Amino acid sequence: MRRVVLALLALAILAPAAQAATGTATGPVYDSKGRVIQAPFAPAVTPARLTEKRATAIFLGDDKVADWLDRYPKRDRVTDATFQKDTRDWKVGIWWGAAGEVATGRVDDKTGDVTEAWTGPQVAWKMARGYSGAFGGRQINSLPIWLGFCVLFLLGLGDLWRPLSVRNLDLVVLLSFSVSLWFFNRGDIFTAVPLAYPPMAYLLARMAWTVWRGGPRASRAVWPVWAIAAGAVFLTGFRLGLNLRDSNVIDVGYSGVIGAERIVHGESPYGHMPREGKLKPCGRKDAEGEIRERIQTNGRCESANERGDTYGPVAYESYIPGYALFGWSGRWDDLPAAHATAIAFDVLALLGLFLLGRRFGGARLAASLPFAWAAYPFTQYVSSSNTNDAIMPVFLVFGFWLVTSAFARGAFLALAGWAKFGALLLVPLWASYPEARRFSGKAVFAGGFALATLAAFSVLLLEPSPAHAARLFWDRTFGWQVGRDSPFSIWGWGQYHAAGIPDLGFLQQVGIGLLVAGAIACYFFPRRKTPLQLAALTGALLIGFELTLTHWFYLYIPWFFPFVAFVVLAARRRRVETAPAHDDPDREPVPAG
């Protein structure tokens, strides 16, 4: 017993010395009566090995940083380096005149290595940095999986008997966005962005050619219908597993869940997104030492997403079923409601394309269109990022399926437009179908559009002042989006003009003018539209809209994809003929070849 007592005494004496030697912090030690018997130990703070000047010099000497800063004269350069005690490294920032911060990164204090170096668009946009986790998708970004989708898409839909056919060229162009994405995933924004425009320009010309000349001669079937249908079913299961097993929710999907929670609890989404500001922190620090969670005005601890209210009301209402099933913790966690919504609209897209193909092309097109959606890697990119970008095309697909019903066509177009505003460009085009311009048909179309619009905007009535809510909606959506900056289009590069990047903003205004003129012209031409022409013009206007966007991204490709796929897979042999004047405009269209 005596030996045990002596051992415990020695341990009590030596423990503080051992803790001091290892630098491990401890708390106070109490006896059974709550009295302090050992004071807390706080290790001494080791001073920084590098100086601010030395850390800055190391960062400026990095090849990537030096190459970018060579574009800016040294005389207007301002530097700053701050030692981070928690991470034992230096956070370095470089500013230049009106351009603001042009480079930032970190230098390890112990080794003197540059551990992070971000320049140009990478400074303000983490999604432009190219490291793992900088953006969404996770496993879909794996090269074997992405290439697997591409191979199945090309082999399943291509004309293997005629390798140089127009159909094969169309499919290759649709897949060629992958080259741009490859550079984006490596943080090379100034290479990635220009590479997205040639495919869009080709597809725009292809849609215009189809309207004027009709489709090329039909391709010979390679696979039986049952094989294509089986492939679509297999890929659907694989897509669902990929979403559930290894995907993430980016801010777009997170905002949908927040908006649904606000609506269910009697608030409009606009102006009520979780914010940081001067609110009380209530969470842990992230990798950059910042706390994103705050006690909001509703008393809940919520992760901030201040600019989550930039979409139409349908983009939030669509998440209500998912929220009703899975709820929301208030944190940016796994967000099962966002996963459920993304999966639901992915499945609805497959169903809508099946119905569309069955109506306008029979069994083969009914199998081919869902297969095209299931095999196209960019639709899975949307699903694996759990965004709201499948909502608009789903409503458009169902509206196209019911195209001969003026009311349904107007209602579905309104739902699509009040999810993503680009669909509103289709109003003149879709209002002009069927071919005969009977006043009653236009009135029914307008009625369907108006009724769906009122239903969508009913969320503004949740506010004490609907008029104020309407103004807030405008400011938070159109008002903000029109003036936003972004490096993800050639139109947003004016902010890097001082670095020698061309400013093409003036051409964007020309493009917008042509787009609006084209949307209006689609009401009058062609005078009597076929379903193929309607699909081609729908695809053309959506592509044109994306070509003029300041903030463009790969998630937007599925907006126009269903209509491009319809044109490619339902292409006709002959030039489009004008229907006789005595034809019934509401008759079922002839199946495409």
XYZ file of C-alpha atoms in Angstrom:
593
model
C 0.000 0.000 0.000
C 2.847 2.317 0.843
C 4.364 1.760 -2.607
C 1.095 2.636 -4.290
C 0.823 5.885 -2.334
C 4.405 6.847 -3.202
C 3.789 6.092 -6.891
C 0.671 8.270 -6.981
C 2.556 11.080 -5.215
C 5.392 10.887 -7.728
C 2.899 10.939 -10.581
C 1.223 14.049 -9.183
C 4.588 15.805 -8.905
C 5.934 14.777 -12.316
C 2.734 15.183 -14.362
C 2.838 18.988 -14.571
C 6.486 18.848 -15.639
C 5.663 16.300 -18.319
C 2.777 18.408 -19.545
C 5.002 21.471 -19.699
C 7.559 19.522 -21.704
C 5.002 18.285 -24.235
C 3.094 21.565 -24.387
C -0.243 19.866 -23.719
C -2.854 22.147 -22.179
C -4.815 20.899 -19.170
C -7.757 22.060 -17.141
C -7.982 22.430 -13.355
C -8.119 19.296 -11.174
C -10.663 19.132 -8.294
C -10.959 16.899 -5.257
C -14.126 15.161 -4.095
C -15.298 18.364 -2.370
C -14.848 20.544 -5.468
C -11.649 22.231 -4.298
C -8.882 22.943 -6.830
C -5.921 20.706 -6.101
C -4.048 21.366 -9.361
C -4.031 24.607 -11.334
C -4.653 24.490 -15.104
C -1.591 24.414 -17.308
C -1.347 26.593 -20.426
C 1.679 25.935 -22.637
C 3.823 28.860 -23.611
C 3.062 30.288 -27.055
C 5.965 29.638 -29.373
C 6.808 32.804 -31.322
C 6.752 32.794 -35.104
C 9.976 31.666 -36.761
C 9.452 33.833 -39.856
C 8.956 37.563 -39.959
C 6.197 39.281 -41.905
C 8.725 40.510 -44.433
C 10.242 37.053 -44.896
C 6.862 35.320 -45.229
C 5.802 37.885 -47.843
C 9.034 37.439 -49.797
C 8.600 33.657 -49.836
C 5.049 34.014 -51.126
C 6.045 36.522 -53.816
C 8.758 34.120 -54.950
C 6.285 31.336 -55.701
C 6.276 30.683 -59.468
C 2.494 30.844 -59.836
C 2.218 34.040 -57.812
C 5.166 35.700 -59.508
C 3.834 34.882 -62.969
C 0.456 36.456 -62.209
C 1.871 39.521 -60.418
C 4.142 40.279 -63.390
C 0.955 41.591 -65.013
C 0.662 44.359 -62.402
C 3.191 47.216 -61.878
C 5.000 46.960 -58.548
C 4.512 50.611 -57.664
C 0.812 50.182 -56.798
C 1.209 46.883 -54.984
C 0.205 46.537 -51.330
C 1.114 43.456 -49.300
C 0.004 42.085 -45.966
C 1.022 38.993 -43.987
C -0.594 37.864 -40.734
C 0.644 35.058 -38.522
C -2.083 32.523 -37.675
C -1.399 31.084 -34.223
C -3.868 28.215 -34.538
C -2.446 26.843 -37.778
C 1.132 28.073 -37.298
C 1.324 29.625 -40.730
C 1.190 33.020 -42.426
C -1.809 34.266 -44.377
C -0.507 36.536 -47.142
C -2.555 38.902 -49.305
C -1.537 41.071 -52.261
C -3.625 44.076 -53.375
C -3.250 46.221 -56.457
C -5.114 49.488 -57.026
C -8.725 49.276 -58.162
C -8.319 45.570 -58.945
C -8.474 44.781 -55.224
C -6.908 41.606 -53.891
C -5.086 39.882 -56.750
C -3.325 37.070 -54.878
C -3.651 35.293 -51.550
C -2.219 32.213 -49.903
C -0.450 30.674 -46.950
C 3.181 30.069 -45.964
C 4.083 27.417 -43.392
C 6.003 29.057 -40.550
C 8.116 25.990 -39.726
C 9.187 24.866 -43.203
C 8.823 28.104 -45.166
C 6.821 26.294 -47.849
C 3.982 27.954 -49.742
C 1.046 25.680 -48.900
C -1.619 27.693 -50.773
C -1.310 30.139 -53.664
C -4.424 31.606 -55.278
C -4.400 34.192 -58.025
C -6.907 35.947 -60.302
C -10.409 34.412 -60.073
C -9.213 31.956 -57.428
C -8.891 34.725 -54.847
C -12.599 35.509 -54.498
C -14.035 32.276 -55.912
C -13.173 29.107 -54.035
C -14.939 27.057 -56.710
C -12.266 28.260 -59.164
C -9.374 26.834 -57.172
C -9.413 23.358 -58.632
C -8.639 21.381 -55.488
C -10.700 18.432 -54.314
C -13.874 19.692 -52.689
C -13.625 23.183 -54.195
C -16.927 22.490 -55.943
C -19.626 19.841 -56.017
C -20.119 16.462 -57.580
C -17.547 14.399 -55.726
C -17.319 10.969 -57.359
C -18.833 12.034 -60.688
C -15.603 14.022 -61.166
C -13.646 10.758 -61.108
C -12.135 10.306 -64.557
C -13.141 6.614 -64.964
C -16.760 7.306 -64.017
C -17.007 10.413 -66.193
C -15.477 8.662 -69.197
C -17.743 5.681 -68.575
C -20.790 7.915 -68.934
C -19.322 9.459 -72.095
C -18.650 6.070 -73.712
C -22.127 4.758 -72.935
C -23.696 7.977 -74.225
C -21.801 7.792 -77.521
C -22.090 4.062 -78.125
C -25.724 3.875 -77.064
C -26.960 6.757 -79.218
C -24.396 7.056 -82.003
C -24.773 5.918 -85.612
C -22.075 3.248 -85.573
C -22.751 2.333 -89.220
C -21.821 5.862 -90.355
C -19.012 7.191 -88.136
C -18.945 10.550 -89.944
C -22.686 11.199 -89.637
C -24.142 14.466 -88.342
C -25.679 12.622 -85.418
C -22.278 11.448 -84.213
C -20.897 14.955 -84.567
C -23.784 16.293 -82.485
C -23.134 13.744 -79.746
C -19.403 14.462 -79.702
C -20.074 18.194 -79.420
C -22.434 17.605 -76.501
C -19.673 15.662 -74.765
C -16.974 18.199 -75.656
C -17.986 20.423 -72.729
C -16.012 17.854 -70.743
C -12.754 19.369 -72.024
C -13.686 22.738 -70.551
C -14.704 21.099 -67.284
C -11.364 19.250 -67.134
C -9.491 22.563 -67.121
C -11.977 24.036 -64.633
C -11.355 21.174 -62.216
C -7.663 22.079 -62.335
C -8.276 25.728 -61.588
C -7.342 26.980 -65.085
C -10.308 29.312 -65.529
C -8.849 31.342 -68.388
C -8.568 28.163 -70.466
C -11.766 26.479 -69.288
C -14.195 29.327 -69.935
C -13.426 30.028 -73.633
C -13.631 26.304 -74.417
C -17.330 26.264 -73.430
C -18.364 28.684 -76.185
C -17.567 26.733 -79.386
C -19.879 23.813 -78.422
C -22.699 26.216 -77.573
C -22.184 28.140 -80.821
C -22.277 24.897 -82.818
C -25.439 23.694 -81.100
C -27.112 27.062 -81.651
C -26.306 26.849 -85.376
C -27.453 23.234 -85.441
C -30.840 24.163 -83.966
C -31.237 27.026 -86.443
C -30.357 24.705 -89.328
C -33.000 22.228 -88.180
C -35.654 24.955 -88.166
C -34.721 26.019 -91.684
C -33.743 22.766 -93.367
C -35.122 20.005 -91.154
C -33.054 17.166 -89.752
C -30.514 15.027 -91.618
C -31.506 11.638 -92.947
C -32.459 9.204 -90.237
C -29.793 6.990 -88.713
C -29.960 3.212 -88.887
C -30.802 1.583 -85.570
C -27.874 -0.194 -83.958
C -29.387 -1.459 -80.745
C -32.863 -2.951 -80.273
C -35.350 -0.893 -78.303
C -35.283 -3.304 -75.375
C -31.500 -2.919 -75.047
C -31.720 0.887 -74.943
C -34.557 0.709 -72.403
C -32.590 -1.736 -70.258
C -29.575 0.552 -70.418
C -31.704 3.491 -69.272
C -33.025 1.487 -66.314
C -29.531 0.324 -65.318
C -28.103 3.837 -65.553
C -30.990 5.243 -63.523
C -30.167 2.879 -60.677
C -26.480 3.718 -60.933
C -27.252 7.457 -60.846
C -29.387 7.093 -57.730
C -26.658 5.106 -56.014
C -24.044 7.684 -56.992
C -26.138 10.465 -55.510
C -26.813 8.633 -52.254
C -23.346 7.161 -51.810
C -20.968 9.937 -52.778
C -22.371 13.360 -53.614
C -22.613 16.694 -51.850
C -24.995 19.636 -51.638
C -23.651 22.970 -52.858
C -25.100 26.344 -51.886
C -27.747 26.201 -54.628
C -29.396 23.108 -53.182
C -28.917 24.369 -49.647
C -30.825 27.547 -50.494
C -33.763 25.467 -51.750
C -34.082 23.698 -48.396
C -33.864 26.997 -46.526
C -36.525 28.530 -48.766
C -38.852 25.571 -48.212
C -38.407 25.849 -44.426
C -39.198 29.566 -44.544
C -42.361 29.007 -46.599
C -43.626 26.198 -44.371
C -43.156 28.456 -41.340
C -44.995 31.393 -42.886
C -42.191 33.486 -44.372
C -41.208 34.430 -47.897
C -37.707 33.196 -48.819
C -36.720 36.675 -50.008
C -34.823 38.657 -47.410
C -34.961 35.840 -44.854
C -31.911 33.750 -45.723
C -29.497 32.943 -42.859
C -26.766 35.555 -42.654
C -23.603 36.242 -40.696
C -23.342 39.980 -40.085
C -23.061 40.898 -36.422
C -25.238 38.047 -35.216
C -24.080 35.860 -32.343
C -21.871 32.920 -33.432
C -23.154 29.490 -32.475
C -20.934 26.973 -34.228
C -17.383 25.827 -34.700
C -14.666 27.464 -36.750
C -14.136 26.143 -40.247
C -10.789 25.415 -41.932
C -10.212 29.143 -42.410
C -10.962 29.989 -38.807
C -14.381 31.531 -39.524
C -17.696 30.698 -37.871
C -20.473 30.487 -40.465
C -23.294 29.684 -38.056
C -25.224 32.432 -36.302
C -28.280 32.807 -34.112
C -30.821 34.166 -36.593
C -33.760 36.457 -35.879
C -35.969 33.359 -35.593
C -33.866 32.148 -32.662
C -32.360 29.179 -34.552
C -28.672 28.437 -35.017
C -28.293 28.308 -38.810
C -25.462 28.152 -41.349
C -25.237 31.315 -43.413
C -26.282 31.492 -47.067
C -26.978 35.183 -47.524
C -27.377 35.161 -51.309
C -29.530 32.059 -51.478
C -32.665 34.005 -52.455
C -31.738 34.832 -56.056
C -34.048 32.316 -57.777
C -37.723 32.284 -58.640
C -40.282 31.133 -56.051
C -40.804 27.752 -57.743
C -37.161 26.934 -57.027
C -38.026 26.989 -53.307
C -41.551 25.592 -53.453
C -40.207 22.512 -55.231
C -38.248 21.613 -52.082
C -41.298 21.610 -49.786
C -42.039 17.863 -50.192
C -38.405 16.988 -49.427
C -38.418 19.297 -46.419
C -41.726 17.829 -45.197
C -40.191 14.343 -45.279
C -36.720 15.020 -43.895
C -36.816 18.442 -42.250
C -33.717 20.596 -41.754
C -31.365 20.840 -38.798
C -30.427 24.458 -39.505
C -26.897 23.402 -40.455
C -25.213 22.849 -43.794
C -24.982 19.133 -43.115
C -25.913 16.177 -45.336
C -29.253 17.889 -46.157
C -31.340 14.816 -47.034
C -34.162 17.101 -48.202
C -31.881 18.452 -50.936
C -30.850 14.941 -51.993
C -34.483 13.844 -52.118
C -35.463 16.828 -54.285
C -32.561 16.366 -56.703
C -33.350 12.666 -57.078
C -37.072 13.341 -57.519
C -36.530 15.791 -60.373
C -33.955 13.515 -61.955
C -36.562 10.740 -62.049
C -39.236 13.171 -63.265
C -36.942 14.178 -66.125
C -36.639 10.536 -67.171
C -40.409 10.059 -66.952
C -41.144 13.231 -68.896
C -38.708 12.313 -71.653
C -40.257 8.843 -71.884
C -43.713 10.355 -72.334
C -42.395 12.936 -74.787
C -40.619 10.323 -76.877
C -43.603 7.969 -76.831
C -45.927 10.671 -78.087
C -43.750 12.083 -80.850
C -41.568 9.174 -81.903
C -42.910 5.845 -80.717
C -41.107 3.167 -78.735
C -37.582 3.887 -79.976
C -37.641 7.570 -79.116
C -39.413 6.748 -75.818
C -36.391 4.630 -74.878
C -33.693 6.828 -76.443
C -34.563 10.133 -74.750
C -34.467 8.764 -71.167
C -31.269 6.889 -72.045
C -29.748 10.134 -73.300
C -30.557 11.909 -70.021
C -29.343 8.981 -67.916
C -26.060 8.564 -69.820
C -25.194 12.239 -70.257
C -22.553 13.071 -67.621
C -23.638 16.688 -67.163
C -27.118 15.687 -65.980
C -25.430 13.521 -63.356
C -23.188 16.478 -62.511
C -26.376 18.325 -61.559
C -27.668 15.372 -59.549
C -24.371 14.789 -57.741
C -24.157 18.483 -56.857
C -27.799 18.347 -55.670
C -28.718 21.666 -57.265
C -32.030 23.044 -58.518
C -30.961 23.005 -62.179
C -33.153 20.045 -63.177
C -36.338 21.823 -62.084
C -36.678 24.146 -65.073
C -36.072 21.535 -67.823
C -38.472 19.095 -66.125
C -41.333 21.592 -66.296
C -40.424 22.440 -69.892
C -40.371 18.767 -70.885
C -43.839 18.183 -69.444
C -45.066 21.371 -71.111
C -43.699 20.155 -74.441
C -45.312 16.748 -73.933
C -48.693 18.500 -73.505
C -47.891 21.072 -76.154
C -51.255 20.864 -77.945
C -53.014 21.924 -74.727
C -52.662 25.698 -74.620
C -53.494 25.843 -70.908
C -50.959 23.169 -69.896
C -48.321 24.676 -72.173
C -48.739 28.088 -70.543
C -48.868 26.722 -66.987
C -45.762 24.561 -67.282
C -43.846 27.364 -68.996
C -44.702 29.703 -66.110
C -43.521 27.144 -63.546
C -40.269 26.748 -65.481
C -39.785 30.504 -65.829
C -40.407 31.177 -62.148
C -37.822 28.570 -61.220
C -35.083 29.795 -63.578
C -35.811 33.094 -65.315
C -34.211 32.138 -68.619
C -37.312 30.127 -69.564
C -39.343 33.358 -69.742
C -37.679 34.008 -73.104
C -39.813 31.172 -74.483
C -43.130 32.967 -73.897
C -43.492 34.397 -77.456
C -42.409 31.106 -79.032
C -44.666 28.841 -77.002
C -47.570 31.285 -77.269
C -47.429 30.957 -81.078
C -47.966 27.177 -81.082
C -50.068 25.535 -82.561
C -49.619 27.030 -85.981
C -53.016 28.706 -86.389
C -53.116 31.928 -84.357
C -56.595 31.688 -83.002
C -57.400 34.247 -80.324
C -59.030 31.653 -78.087
C -55.868 29.557 -78.024
C -53.741 32.557 -77.051
C -56.197 33.484 -74.302
C -56.140 29.969 -72.865
C -52.317 29.960 -72.984
C -52.245 33.304 -71.164
C -54.737 31.992 -68.616
C -52.611 28.955 -67.827
C -49.504 31.112 -67.557
C -51.234 33.656 -65.296
C -52.787 31.042 -62.997
C -49.455 29.235 -62.487
C -47.741 32.596 -61.905
C -50.251 33.570 -59.199
C -49.802 30.201 -57.512
C -46.009 30.540 -57.598
C -45.989 34.061 -56.164
C -48.519 33.318 -53.447
C -45.535 33.026 -51.087
C -45.277 36.829 -51.129
C -48.635 36.970 -49.340
C -46.958 35.397 -46.315
C -45.330 38.748 -45.573
C -47.130 41.534 -43.656
C -46.683 43.811 -46.668
C -46.915 41.981 -50.017
C -45.899 45.183 -51.820
C -42.677 45.337 -49.823
C -42.161 41.614 -50.433
C -42.536 42.177 -54.188
C -39.906 44.956 -54.144
C -37.621 42.764 -52.095
C -38.110 39.923 -54.596
C -37.010 42.196 -57.440
C -33.972 43.519 -55.572
C -32.807 40.074 -54.462
C -33.302 38.375 -57.848
C -33.254 40.406 -61.070
C -31.742 43.489 -59.450
C -28.793 41.562 -58.052
C -28.211 39.139 -60.906
C -28.043 41.838 -63.576
C -25.151 43.594 -61.881
C -23.181 40.651 -60.537
C -19.574 39.902 -61.477
C -18.319 36.458 -62.358
C -15.155 35.016 -63.904
C -17.063 32.075 -65.421
C -17.889 33.775 -68.701
C -15.850 35.831 -71.137
C -18.183 38.749 -70.408
C -17.075 38.951 -66.768
C -13.375 39.327 -67.432
C -13.392 43.120 -67.414
C -12.372 42.949 -63.761
C -9.032 41.456 -64.904
C -8.432 43.958 -67.670
C -5.498 45.465 -65.751
C -3.848 42.031 -65.968
C -4.064 42.036 -69.764
C -7.285 39.987 -70.034
C -9.557 41.369 -72.795
C -12.754 43.144 -71.733
C -15.538 41.909 -74.048
C -18.438 43.376 -72.106
C -19.527 45.589 -75.003
C -20.149 42.508 -77.182
C -22.388 41.046 -74.499
C -24.854 43.901 -74.943
C -25.003 43.179 -78.674
C -25.682 39.518 -77.940
C -28.474 40.378 -75.497
C -30.112 42.602 -78.095
C -29.976 39.862 -80.713
C -31.356 37.336 -78.227
C -34.371 39.486 -77.334
C -35.033 40.225 -81.007
C -34.778 36.518 -81.794
C -37.197 35.591 -79.008
C -39.779 38.025 -80.383
C -39.196 36.876 -83.961
C -39.935 33.294 -82.922
C -43.564 34.295 -82.458
C -43.850 35.059 -86.174
C -41.411 32.607 -87.772
C -41.944 29.913 -88.832
C -45.591 30.778 -89.352
C -46.778 27.206 -88.814
C -44.429 25.328 -86.515
C -43.903 21.558 -86.327
C -42.943 19.865 -83.046
C -39.394 19.435 -84.351
C -39.138 23.144 -85.093
C -40.598 24.051 -81.712
C -38.006 21.860 -79.971
C -35.172 23.323 -82.053
C -36.232 26.914 -81.368
C -36.662 26.165 -77.656
C -33.150 24.756 -77.525
C -31.782 27.670 -79.562
C -33.251 30.338 -77.269
C -32.006 28.603 -74.127
C -28.537 28.228 -75.634
C -28.619 31.867 -76.707
C -29.553 32.872 -73.180
C -26.594 30.951 -71.771
C -24.251 32.457 -74.342
C -25.062 35.943 -73.009
C -24.903 35.144 -69.286
C -22.284 36.847 -67.158
C -22.354 33.958 -64.710
C -22.406 30.744 -66.751
C -21.696 27.287 -65.426
C -21.722 23.627 -66.491
C -24.802 22.995 -64.359
C -26.802 24.983 -66.918
C -26.172 22.573 -69.805
C -29.152 20.352 -68.829
C -31.446 23.364 -69.340
C -31.282 22.959 -73.103
C -30.162 19.348 -73.312
C -33.640 17.671 -73.573
C -34.559 19.733 -76.622
C -31.221 19.295 -78.337
C -31.495 15.552 -77.681
C -34.998 15.537 -79.165
C -33.738 17.239 -82.324
C -30.725 14.945 -82.629
C -32.555 11.695 -81.950
C -35.811 12.505 -83.755
C -34.201 14.112 -86.806
C -36.175 13.891 -90.050
C -35.049 12.975 -93.525
C -36.551 15.806 -95.454
C -36.790 19.540 -95.271
C -39.573 20.750 -92.987
C -42.705 21.377 -95.016
C -45.294 24.020 -94.246
C -48.543 22.394 -93.189
C -51.589 23.101 -95.385
C -53.770 25.907 -94.120
C -56.756 23.606 -93.633
C -54.872 21.238 -91.270
C -56.136 20.973 -87.726
C -53.532 22.763 -85.572
C -54.337 20.551 -82.597
C -53.843 17.247 -84.404
C -51.211 14.827 -83.131
C -47.860 15.523 -84.858
C -46.459 12.924 -87.228
C -43.849 10.778 -85.426
C -40.292 11.797 -86.200
C -38.052 9.395 -88.063
